[in-house]
Amino acid sequence: MLKVLKFGGSSLADARQFAKVKSIVEADPARRVVIVSAPGKRFSGDHKITDLLYLCAAHIKYGVSCEDIFAMIRDRYNEIIAECGLHISLDKEFDALWDKMKNGISQDELASRGEYFSARLMAEYLGYEFVDAARWIKFKFDGTVDQDASYAALRSLAEDRKVVIPGFYGVMPDGHIRTFSRGGSDVSGAIVARAAYADLYENWTDVSGFLMADPHVVPEARTIRSITYRELRELSYMGATVLHEDSVFPVHRAGIPTNIRNTNAPSERGTMITHGSVEEKNPYVITGIAGKLGFSVISVEKAMMNSEHGFGRRVLQAVEENGLSFEHLPTGIDTLCVVLSTAELAPVRERVVKRIMELTEPDSVTIHDNMGIIATVGRGMIHNPGTAARLFTALSREHVNVRMIDQGSSELSILVGVDSIDFQPAIRAIYHEFVGGAEQR
Ligand code: ASP
């Protein structure tokens, strides 16, 4: 049994957090491979090490001294060393880094040092080996990861060992350090889990898993116990902030489950993300609700439209020619609606309408703005006839005017478009219908 663990920045913010990580790792002998982020904020208003490093890079770019910021970074690590009682000194490496910064260092290399130093300390603290990500995460020149080469390299470095690996970066074919986009340690962790044939990828953060709805809208939202990768994709597409997008792919493809856990509450089970058939059933018909505001609907009406060949293609041609991508495409008998982002539409609004008119000669083209789209996601809905009826009944009870309905044939989600003003009440109504708790309001 092998578990690969990734700890986010808040789990490494200071010596206290380091101690929690140690006890989590030591609680289970299967936890042999650990990926770490750079130390994050210790309290609100504090700085993440990565942000400070980017700040240094910006100072260097404009020829301004960043000595003070660099000293802050150094102090943070030294504090952890002292408080954890580590017998290690990073002084020489910090001096060398400072020299390099004076003589020119790339932004990526500088930003990557946050994870590098964090991993050095954690390896020392746990008594694990340190394996530098620069030795095995291999980027191609186009900036994507060379998966096979990286997997093979890691296997030769870490097989059957207890290791700590810095997240967030790898190496280009020419030897330069390259980072992922922000939050990229999630991706490193997923690649490690995949390379090491892990039985489980544990992603340790500061929340006990994903919530069924945005807590700003539904304060009593419960934690999702289990979710499939496909459901997760639907929820994150619709705006639920979850994992780094690219971190799902490697583990999903390999059938490795991901468990989101809370470093500050390790006894909680968190959310389990699985590949397909889930052993653990969810207690509710729905898995989660997510939504986004800021959509517009272009409705194109034309009598007998549905018997006209190529009508839809021509409408979409007008959309495509203006560099827009659409989100949804609900159709009626004589209407076709294109749902897209209001912000993207704004600069080309008139041009799109004009082009649709030219190409399709419709009876009317109207644009309706200020729409929010809500996705109710749940694999359980497939086997539960009447789910849609319950959902719409709940919405009508709250007097929510549904402007658009879209249910993919996968039956994994039901999408409804509502006016912005109805957005939050609609999410609450759906939540309370399927999960309960309306009486707590
Ligand atoms: N430290 C990096 C960031 O803040 C990567 C990570 O934490 O995942 O974006």
PDB file of C-alpha atoms in Angstrom, residues 149-421:
ATOM      1  CA  ALA A 149       9.760  10.716 -19.220  1.00  0.00           C
ATOM      2  CA  SER A 150       8.779  12.220 -15.853  1.00  0.00           C
ATOM      3  CA  TYR A 151       7.130   9.048 -14.590  1.00  0.00           C
ATOM      4  CA  ALA A 152      10.149   6.958 -15.566  1.00  0.00           C
ATOM      5  CA  ALA A 153      12.621   9.395 -14.006  1.00  0.00           C
ATOM      6  CA  LEU A 154      10.732   9.556 -10.733  1.00  0.00           C
ATOM      7  CA  ARG A 155      10.434   5.810 -10.490  1.00  0.00           C
ATOM      8  CA  SER A 156      14.172   5.422 -10.775  1.00  0.00           C
ATOM      9  CA  LEU A 157      14.712   8.080  -8.091  1.00  0.00           C
ATOM     10  CA  ALA A 158      12.055   7.261  -5.537  1.00  0.00           C
ATOM     11  CA  GLU A 159      11.116   3.616  -5.898  1.00  0.00           C
ATOM     12  CA  ASP A 160      10.582   1.971  -2.508  1.00  0.00           C
ATOM     13  CA  ARG A 161      11.997   4.955  -0.639  1.00  0.00           C
ATOM     14  CA  LYS A 162      10.586   7.480   1.768  1.00  0.00           C
ATOM     15  CA  VAL A 163      10.914  10.818   0.069  1.00  0.00           C
ATOM     16  CA  VAL A 164       9.908  14.478   0.221  1.00  0.00           C
ATOM     17  CA  ILE A 165       9.574  16.266  -3.103  1.00  0.00           C
ATOM     18  CA  PRO A 166       9.029  19.988  -3.719  1.00  0.00           C
ATOM     19  CA  GLY A 167       5.898  20.784  -5.710  1.00  0.00           C
ATOM     20  CA  PHE A 168       5.230  23.496  -8.277  1.00  0.00           C
ATOM     21  CA  TYR A 169       8.221  23.153 -10.604  1.00  0.00           C
ATOM     22  CA  GLY A 170      10.241  20.994 -12.942  1.00  0.00           C
ATOM     23  CA  VAL A 171      12.871  21.398 -15.583  1.00  0.00           C
ATOM     24  CA  MET A 172      12.898  22.387 -19.250  1.00  0.00           C
ATOM     25  CA  PRO A 173      14.837  20.380 -21.828  1.00  0.00           C
ATOM     26  CA  ASP A 174      17.593  23.022 -21.703  1.00  0.00           C
ATOM     27  CA  GLY A 175      17.967  22.612 -17.932  1.00  0.00           C
ATOM     28  CA  HIS A 176      16.101  25.771 -16.893  1.00  0.00           C
ATOM     29  CA  ILE A 177      13.626  25.624 -14.025  1.00  0.00           C
ATOM     30  CA  ARG A 178      10.012  26.068 -14.978  1.00  0.00           C
ATOM     31  CA  THR A 179       6.994  26.411 -12.671  1.00  0.00           C
ATOM     32  CA  PHE A 180       3.400  25.400 -13.171  1.00  0.00           C
ATOM     33  CA  SER A 181       0.741  28.073 -12.874  1.00  0.00           C
ATOM     34  CA  ARG A 182      -0.215  29.146  -9.345  1.00  0.00           C
ATOM     35  CA  GLY A 183      -1.393  26.355  -7.098  1.00  0.00           C
ATOM     36  CA  GLY A 184       0.648  23.965  -9.208  1.00  0.00           C
ATOM     37  CA  SER A 185       1.881  21.787  -6.360  1.00  0.00           C
ATOM     38  CA  ASP A 186      -1.428  19.949  -6.748  1.00  0.00           C
ATOM     39  CA  VAL A 187      -0.273  18.987 -10.219  1.00  0.00           C
ATOM     40  CA  SER A 188       3.151  17.844  -9.012  1.00  0.00           C
ATOM     41  CA  GLY A 189       1.426  15.683  -6.416  1.00  0.00           C
ATOM     42  CA  ALA A 190      -0.846  14.101  -8.994  1.00  0.00           C
ATOM     43  CA  ILE A 191       2.074  13.342 -11.286  1.00  0.00           C
ATOM     44  CA  VAL A 192       3.975  11.757  -8.407  1.00  0.00           C
ATOM     45  CA  ALA A 193       0.957   9.664  -7.434  1.00  0.00           C
ATOM     46  CA  ARG A 194       0.608   8.472 -11.002  1.00  0.00           C
ATOM     47  CA  ALA A 195       4.322   7.737 -11.428  1.00  0.00           C
ATOM     48  CA  ALA A 196       4.540   5.842  -8.156  1.00  0.00           C
ATOM     49  CA  TYR A 197       1.404   3.752  -8.823  1.00  0.00           C
ATOM     50  CA  ALA A 198      -0.021   5.088  -5.578  1.00  0.00           C
ATOM     51  CA  ASP A 199      -3.086   3.463  -4.096  1.00  0.00           C
ATOM     52  CA  LEU A 200      -4.272   6.847  -2.881  1.00  0.00           C
ATOM     53  CA  TYR A 201      -3.397  10.499  -3.443  1.00  0.00           C
ATOM     54  CA  GLU A 202      -4.041  12.503  -0.292  1.00  0.00           C
ATOM     55  CA  ASN A 203      -4.288  16.238  -0.829  1.00  0.00           C
ATOM     56  CA  TRP A 204      -3.951  17.918   2.579  1.00  0.00           C
ATOM     57  CA  THR A 205      -5.246  21.458   2.846  1.00  0.00           C
ATOM     58  CA  ASP A 206      -7.054  23.687   5.327  1.00  0.00           C
ATOM     59  CA  VAL A 207     -10.618  22.545   4.663  1.00  0.00           C
ATOM     60  CA  SER A 208     -12.233  19.198   5.318  1.00  0.00           C
ATOM     61  CA  GLY A 209     -13.072  18.549   1.680  1.00  0.00           C
ATOM     62  CA  PHE A 210     -15.372  20.159  -0.822  1.00  0.00           C
ATOM     63  CA  LEU A 211     -18.662  21.631   0.242  1.00  0.00           C
ATOM     64  CA  MET A 212     -21.920  20.822  -1.494  1.00  0.00           C
ATOM     65  CA  ALA A 213     -22.466  24.507  -2.233  1.00  0.00           C
ATOM     66  CA  ASP A 214     -20.665  27.811  -1.843  1.00  0.00           C
ATOM     67  CA  PRO A 215     -20.775  28.602   1.907  1.00  0.00           C
ATOM     68  CA  HIS A 216     -21.259  32.299   1.112  1.00  0.00           C
ATOM     69  CA  VAL A 217     -24.606  31.335  -0.367  1.00  0.00           C
ATOM     70  CA  VAL A 218     -25.476  28.328   1.780  1.00  0.00           C
ATOM     71  CA  PRO A 219     -23.738  28.831   5.131  1.00  0.00           C
ATOM     72  CA  GLU A 220     -24.739  25.414   6.422  1.00  0.00           C
ATOM     73  CA  ALA A 221     -23.484  23.573   3.309  1.00  0.00           C
ATOM     74  CA  ARG A 222     -22.287  20.085   4.125  1.00  0.00           C
ATOM     75  CA  THR A 223     -19.097  18.392   3.021  1.00  0.00           C
ATOM     76  CA  ILE A 224     -19.236  16.128  -0.012  1.00  0.00           C
ATOM     77  CA  ARG A 225     -18.188  12.707   1.192  1.00  0.00           C
ATOM     78  CA  SER A 226     -17.591  11.125  -2.175  1.00  0.00           C
ATOM     79  CA  ILE A 227     -17.570  12.442  -5.694  1.00  0.00           C
ATOM     80  CA  THR A 228     -16.447  11.079  -9.041  1.00  0.00           C
ATOM     81  CA  TYR A 229     -13.846  12.811 -11.178  1.00  0.00           C
ATOM     82  CA  ARG A 230     -16.531  13.519 -13.778  1.00  0.00           C
ATOM     83  CA  GLU A 231     -18.815  15.181 -11.259  1.00  0.00           C
ATOM     84  CA  LEU A 232     -15.898  17.191  -9.987  1.00  0.00           C
ATOM     85  CA  ARG A 233     -15.178  18.370 -13.495  1.00  0.00           C
ATOM     86  CA  GLU A 234     -18.757  19.590 -13.856  1.00  0.00           C
ATOM     87  CA  LEU A 235     -18.690  21.398 -10.531  1.00  0.00           C
ATOM     88  CA  SER A 236     -15.326  23.046 -11.096  1.00  0.00           C
ATOM     89  CA  TYR A 237     -16.292  24.081 -14.601  1.00  0.00           C
ATOM     90  CA  MET A 238     -19.245  25.842 -13.071  1.00  0.00           C
ATOM     91  CA  GLY A 239     -17.090  27.825 -10.739  1.00  0.00           C
ATOM     92  CA  ALA A 240     -16.591  25.735  -7.632  1.00  0.00           C
ATOM     93  CA  THR A 241     -13.020  26.399  -6.569  1.00  0.00           C
ATOM     94  CA  VAL A 242     -11.468  23.060  -6.113  1.00  0.00           C
ATOM     95  CA  LEU A 243      -8.196  21.570  -7.232  1.00  0.00           C
ATOM     96  CA  HIS A 244      -5.845  22.871  -9.873  1.00  0.00           C
ATOM     97  CA  GLU A 245      -7.498  21.708 -13.134  1.00  0.00           C
ATOM     98  CA  ASP A 246      -4.440  19.846 -14.388  1.00  0.00           C
ATOM     99  CA  SER A 247      -4.089  17.878 -11.189  1.00  0.00           C
ATOM    100  CA  VAL A 248      -7.142  15.792 -11.888  1.00  0.00           C
ATOM    101  CA  PHE A 249      -6.063  14.310 -15.182  1.00  0.00           C
ATOM    102  CA  PRO A 250      -3.044  12.123 -14.247  1.00  0.00           C
ATOM    103  CA  VAL A 251      -4.703  10.426 -11.293  1.00  0.00           C
ATOM    104  CA  HIS A 252      -8.095  10.148 -12.963  1.00  0.00           C
ATOM    105  CA  ARG A 253      -6.580   8.359 -15.949  1.00  0.00           C
ATOM    106  CA  ALA A 254      -4.758   5.936 -13.695  1.00  0.00           C
ATOM    107  CA  GLY A 255      -7.822   5.221 -11.569  1.00  0.00           C
ATOM    108  CA  ILE A 256      -6.144   6.544  -8.408  1.00  0.00           C
ATOM    109  CA  PRO A 257      -8.567   8.069  -5.903  1.00  0.00           C
ATOM    110  CA  THR A 258      -7.837  11.497  -4.415  1.00  0.00           C
ATOM    111  CA  ASN A 259      -8.735  12.268  -0.833  1.00  0.00           C
ATOM    112  CA  ILE A 260      -9.038  15.918   0.178  1.00  0.00           C
ATOM    113  CA  ARG A 261      -8.124  16.188   3.863  1.00  0.00           C
ATOM    114  CA  ASN A 262      -7.693  18.865   6.477  1.00  0.00           C
ATOM    115  CA  THR A 263      -4.291  19.164   8.159  1.00  0.00           C
ATOM    116  CA  ASN A 264      -5.945  21.017  11.027  1.00  0.00           C
ATOM    117  CA  ALA A 265      -8.605  18.329  11.539  1.00  0.00           C
ATOM    118  CA  PRO A 266      -6.963  15.048  10.536  1.00  0.00           C
ATOM    119  CA  SER A 267      -9.653  12.881  12.074  1.00  0.00           C
ATOM    120  CA  GLU A 268     -12.203  14.112   9.534  1.00  0.00           C
ATOM    121  CA  ARG A 269     -12.538  11.941   6.459  1.00  0.00           C
ATOM    122  CA  GLY A 270     -12.726  14.768   3.968  1.00  0.00           C
ATOM    123  CA  THR A 271     -13.883  14.246   0.399  1.00  0.00           C
ATOM    124  CA  MET A 272     -12.995  11.143  -1.581  1.00  0.00           C
ATOM    125  CA  ILE A 273     -12.761  11.588  -5.333  1.00  0.00           C
ATOM    126  CA  THR A 274     -13.011   8.330  -7.191  1.00  0.00           C
ATOM    127  CA  HIS A 275     -12.849   7.121 -10.710  1.00  0.00           C
ATOM    128  CA  GLY A 276     -16.166   5.519 -11.340  1.00  0.00           C
ATOM    129  CA  SER A 277     -18.349   3.202  -9.376  1.00  0.00           C
ATOM    130  CA  VAL A 278     -18.072   4.482  -5.878  1.00  0.00           C
ATOM    131  CA  GLU A 279     -18.006   2.124  -2.978  1.00  0.00           C
ATOM    132  CA  GLU A 280     -19.356   4.710  -0.629  1.00  0.00           C
ATOM    133  CA  LYS A 281     -22.786   5.970  -1.509  1.00  0.00           C
ATOM    134  CA  ASN A 282     -23.674   9.564  -0.990  1.00  0.00           C
ATOM    135  CA  PRO A 283     -26.485  10.191   1.431  1.00  0.00           C
ATOM    136  CA  TYR A 284     -28.179  12.586  -1.023  1.00  0.00           C
ATOM    137  CA  VAL A 285     -29.473  12.359  -4.571  1.00  0.00           C
ATOM    138  CA  ILE A 286     -27.325  15.300  -5.551  1.00  0.00           C
ATOM    139  CA  THR A 287     -23.593  15.610  -4.996  1.00  0.00           C
ATOM    140  CA  GLY A 288     -23.183  19.347  -5.230  1.00  0.00           C
ATOM    141  CA  ILE A 289     -24.403  22.642  -6.639  1.00  0.00           C
ATOM    142  CA  ALA A 290     -22.259  25.240  -8.340  1.00  0.00           C
ATOM    143  CA  GLY A 291     -23.061  28.321 -10.312  1.00  0.00           C
ATOM    144  CA  LYS A 292     -21.667  31.276 -12.165  1.00  0.00           C
ATOM    145  CA  LEU A 293     -22.977  34.735 -12.874  1.00  0.00           C
ATOM    146  CA  GLY A 294     -22.317  36.932 -15.866  1.00  0.00           C
ATOM    147  CA  PHE A 295     -23.972  35.168 -18.773  1.00  0.00           C
ATOM    148  CA  SER A 296     -25.942  36.486 -21.721  1.00  0.00           C
ATOM    149  CA  VAL A 297     -28.339  34.592 -23.932  1.00  0.00           C
ATOM    150  CA  ILE A 298     -28.709  35.380 -27.584  1.00  0.00           C
ATOM    151  CA  SER A 299     -32.091  34.050 -28.716  1.00  0.00           C
ATOM    152  CA  VAL A 300     -32.590  33.652 -32.430  1.00  0.00           C
ATOM    153  CA  GLU A 301     -36.177  33.094 -33.530  1.00  0.00           C
ATOM    154  CA  LYS A 302     -37.406  32.048 -36.895  1.00  0.00           C
ATOM    155  CA  ALA A 303     -40.609  30.326 -37.854  1.00  0.00           C
ATOM    156  CA  MET A 304     -39.993  26.846 -39.232  1.00  0.00           C
ATOM    157  CA  MET A 305     -36.371  27.109 -38.152  1.00  0.00           C
ATOM    158  CA  ASN A 306     -36.145  23.469 -37.180  1.00  0.00           C
ATOM    159  CA  SER A 307     -36.709  22.292 -40.711  1.00  0.00           C
ATOM    160  CA  GLU A 308     -34.104  24.634 -42.152  1.00  0.00           C
ATOM    161  CA  HIS A 309     -30.825  22.846 -42.845  1.00  0.00           C
ATOM    162  CA  GLY A 310     -27.700  24.409 -41.411  1.00  0.00           C
ATOM    163  CA  PHE A 311     -29.503  27.000 -39.281  1.00  0.00           C
ATOM    164  CA  GLY A 312     -27.613  26.122 -36.116  1.00  0.00           C
ATOM    165  CA  ARG A 313     -24.334  25.970 -37.938  1.00  0.00           C
ATOM    166  CA  ARG A 314     -24.821  29.471 -39.335  1.00  0.00           C
ATOM    167  CA  VAL A 315     -25.645  30.941 -35.929  1.00  0.00           C
ATOM    168  CA  LEU A 316     -22.545  29.334 -34.484  1.00  0.00           C
ATOM    169  CA  GLN A 317     -20.522  30.549 -37.451  1.00  0.00           C
ATOM    170  CA  ALA A 318     -21.373  34.122 -36.479  1.00  0.00           C
ATOM    171  CA  VAL A 319     -20.299  33.348 -32.914  1.00  0.00           C
ATOM    172  CA  GLU A 320     -17.072  31.723 -34.032  1.00  0.00           C
ATOM    173  CA  GLU A 321     -16.160  34.448 -36.527  1.00  0.00           C
ATOM    174  CA  ASN A 322     -16.209  36.911 -33.656  1.00  0.00           C
ATOM    175  CA  GLY A 323     -13.799  34.871 -31.608  1.00  0.00           C
ATOM    176  CA  LEU A 324     -16.381  33.760 -29.035  1.00  0.00           C
ATOM    177  CA  SER A 325     -16.887  30.374 -27.508  1.00  0.00           C
ATOM    178  CA  PHE A 326     -20.319  29.479 -26.263  1.00  0.00           C
ATOM    179  CA  GLU A 327     -21.221  27.774 -23.007  1.00  0.00           C
ATOM    180  CA  HIS A 328     -24.591  26.221 -23.742  1.00  0.00           C
ATOM    181  CA  LEU A 329     -26.920  25.827 -26.626  1.00  0.00           C
ATOM    182  CA  PRO A 330     -30.484  25.148 -25.618  1.00  0.00           C
ATOM    183  CA  THR A 331     -32.918  24.945 -28.510  1.00  0.00           C
ATOM    184  CA  GLY A 332     -36.663  25.155 -28.856  1.00  0.00           C
ATOM    185  CA  ILE A 333     -38.886  24.428 -31.822  1.00  0.00           C
ATOM    186  CA  ASP A 334     -38.411  27.768 -33.517  1.00  0.00           C
ATOM    187  CA  THR A 335     -35.724  29.292 -31.307  1.00  0.00           C
ATOM    188  CA  LEU A 336     -32.087  28.654 -30.818  1.00  0.00           C
ATOM    189  CA  CYS A 337     -30.324  30.150 -27.828  1.00  0.00           C
ATOM    190  CA  VAL A 338     -26.627  30.676 -27.459  1.00  0.00           C
ATOM    191  CA  VAL A 339     -25.429  31.207 -23.917  1.00  0.00           C
ATOM    192  CA  LEU A 340     -22.102  32.964 -23.532  1.00  0.00           C
ATOM    193  CA  SER A 341     -20.105  35.115 -21.190  1.00  0.00           C
ATOM    194  CA  THR A 342     -21.360  38.698 -21.048  1.00  0.00           C
ATOM    195  CA  ALA A 343     -17.821  40.048 -20.680  1.00  0.00           C
ATOM    196  CA  GLU A 344     -16.631  38.212 -23.782  1.00  0.00           C
ATOM    197  CA  LEU A 345     -19.666  39.234 -25.769  1.00  0.00           C
ATOM    198  CA  ALA A 346     -19.521  42.925 -24.842  1.00  0.00           C
ATOM    199  CA  PRO A 347     -16.876  44.154 -27.316  1.00  0.00           C
ATOM    200  CA  VAL A 348     -18.416  42.372 -30.321  1.00  0.00           C
ATOM    201  CA  ARG A 349     -22.086  42.485 -29.410  1.00  0.00           C
ATOM    202  CA  GLU A 350     -23.361  44.502 -32.367  1.00  0.00           C
ATOM    203  CA  ARG A 351     -21.176  42.677 -34.835  1.00  0.00           C
ATOM    204  CA  VAL A 352     -22.450  39.264 -33.718  1.00  0.00           C
ATOM    205  CA  VAL A 353     -26.084  40.298 -33.993  1.00  0.00           C
ATOM    206  CA  LYS A 354     -25.503  41.798 -37.432  1.00  0.00           C
ATOM    207  CA  ARG A 355     -23.743  38.684 -38.633  1.00  0.00           C
ATOM    208  CA  ILE A 356     -26.469  36.378 -37.319  1.00  0.00           C
ATOM    209  CA  MET A 357     -29.028  38.520 -39.192  1.00  0.00           C
ATOM    210  CA  GLU A 358     -27.036  38.282 -42.419  1.00  0.00           C
ATOM    211  CA  LEU A 359     -26.471  34.572 -42.185  1.00  0.00           C
ATOM    212  CA  THR A 360     -29.854  33.349 -40.978  1.00  0.00           C
ATOM    213  CA  GLU A 361     -32.448  36.040 -41.809  1.00  0.00           C
ATOM    214  CA  PRO A 362     -34.312  35.371 -38.573  1.00  0.00           C
ATOM    215  CA  ASP A 363     -37.622  36.823 -37.375  1.00  0.00           C
ATOM    216  CA  SER A 364     -35.854  38.263 -34.347  1.00  0.00           C
ATOM    217  CA  VAL A 365     -32.617  38.283 -32.432  1.00  0.00           C
ATOM    218  CA  THR A 366     -32.702  39.317 -28.789  1.00  0.00           C
ATOM    219  CA  ILE A 367     -30.074  39.403 -26.113  1.00  0.00           C
ATOM    220  CA  HIS A 368     -30.914  38.831 -22.502  1.00  0.00           C
ATOM    221  CA  ASP A 369     -28.191  39.798 -20.011  1.00  0.00           C
ATOM    222  CA  ASN A 370     -27.661  39.333 -16.292  1.00  0.00           C
ATOM    223  CA  MET A 371     -28.130  35.647 -16.189  1.00  0.00           C
ATOM    224  CA  GLY A 372     -26.628  33.172 -13.787  1.00  0.00           C
ATOM    225  CA  ILE A 373     -26.282  29.494 -14.521  1.00  0.00           C
ATOM    226  CA  ILE A 374     -26.630  26.915 -11.809  1.00  0.00           C
ATOM    227  CA  ALA A 375     -25.453  23.343 -12.194  1.00  0.00           C
ATOM    228  CA  THR A 376     -26.932  20.727  -9.934  1.00  0.00           C
ATOM    229  CA  VAL A 377     -24.600  17.785 -10.208  1.00  0.00           C
ATOM    230  CA  GLY A 378     -25.109  14.239  -9.052  1.00  0.00           C
ATOM    231  CA  ARG A 379     -24.505  10.768 -10.347  1.00  0.00           C
ATOM    232  CA  GLY A 380     -27.390   9.696  -8.120  1.00  0.00           C
ATOM    233  CA  MET A 381     -29.845  11.655 -10.268  1.00  0.00           C
ATOM    234  CA  ILE A 382     -29.609   9.065 -13.049  1.00  0.00           C
ATOM    235  CA  HIS A 383     -31.379   6.425 -11.031  1.00  0.00           C
ATOM    236  CA  ASN A 384     -33.860   8.715  -9.408  1.00  0.00           C
ATOM    237  CA  PRO A 385     -36.821   9.558 -11.544  1.00  0.00           C
ATOM    238  CA  GLY A 386     -38.442  12.767 -10.488  1.00  0.00           C
ATOM    239  CA  THR A 387     -35.268  14.615  -9.583  1.00  0.00           C
ATOM    240  CA  ALA A 388     -35.913  17.300 -12.182  1.00  0.00           C
ATOM    241  CA  ALA A 389     -39.496  17.649 -10.989  1.00  0.00           C
ATOM    242  CA  ARG A 390     -38.342  18.159  -7.416  1.00  0.00           C
ATOM    243  CA  LEU A 391     -35.802  20.707  -8.526  1.00  0.00           C
ATOM    244  CA  PHE A 392     -38.254  22.786 -10.508  1.00  0.00           C
ATOM    245  CA  THR A 393     -40.917  22.551  -7.839  1.00  0.00           C
ATOM    246  CA  ALA A 394     -38.410  23.869  -5.327  1.00  0.00           C
ATOM    247  CA  LEU A 395     -37.565  26.760  -7.621  1.00  0.00           C
ATOM    248  CA  SER A 396     -41.164  27.661  -8.286  1.00  0.00           C
ATOM    249  CA  ARG A 397     -41.882  27.616  -4.553  1.00  0.00           C
ATOM    250  CA  GLU A 398     -39.286  30.365  -4.239  1.00  0.00           C
ATOM    251  CA  HIS A 399     -40.826  32.199  -7.230  1.00  0.00           C
ATOM    252  CA  VAL A 400     -37.643  31.799  -9.238  1.00  0.00           C
ATOM    253  CA  ASN A 401     -38.191  32.422 -12.888  1.00  0.00           C
ATOM    254  CA  VAL A 402     -36.274  29.775 -14.841  1.00  0.00           C
ATOM    255  CA  ARG A 403     -35.014  31.251 -18.100  1.00  0.00           C
ATOM    256  CA  MET A 404     -33.145  28.285 -19.470  1.00  0.00           C
ATOM    257  CA  ILE A 405     -32.964  24.554 -18.834  1.00  0.00           C
ATOM    258  CA  ASP A 406     -30.269  22.262 -20.091  1.00  0.00           C
ATOM    259  CA  GLN A 407     -29.801  18.663 -19.137  1.00  0.00           C
ATOM    260  CA  GLY A 408     -26.983  16.808 -20.801  1.00  0.00           C
ATOM    261  CA  SER A 409     -27.750  13.248 -21.834  1.00  0.00           C
ATOM    262  CA  SER A 410     -25.170  12.071 -19.315  1.00  0.00           C
ATOM    263  CA  GLU A 411     -27.777  12.955 -16.687  1.00  0.00           C
ATOM    264  CA  LEU A 412     -24.915  13.953 -14.449  1.00  0.00           C
ATOM    265  CA  SER A 413     -26.175  17.484 -14.094  1.00  0.00           C
ATOM    266  CA  ILE A 414     -29.153  19.729 -14.613  1.00  0.00           C
ATOM    267  CA  LEU A 415     -28.390  23.291 -15.611  1.00  0.00           C
ATOM    268  CA  VAL A 416     -30.783  26.139 -15.096  1.00  0.00           C
ATOM    269  CA  GLY A 417     -30.377  29.734 -16.154  1.00  0.00           C
ATOM    270  CA  VAL A 418     -31.942  32.331 -13.859  1.00  0.00           C
ATOM    271  CA  ASP A 419     -31.868  36.110 -13.543  1.00  0.00           C
ATOM    272  CA  SER A 420     -28.948  37.315 -11.416  1.00  0.00           C
ATOM    273  CA  ILE A 421     -31.317  38.486  -8.733  1.00  0.00           C
TER     274      ILE A 421
END
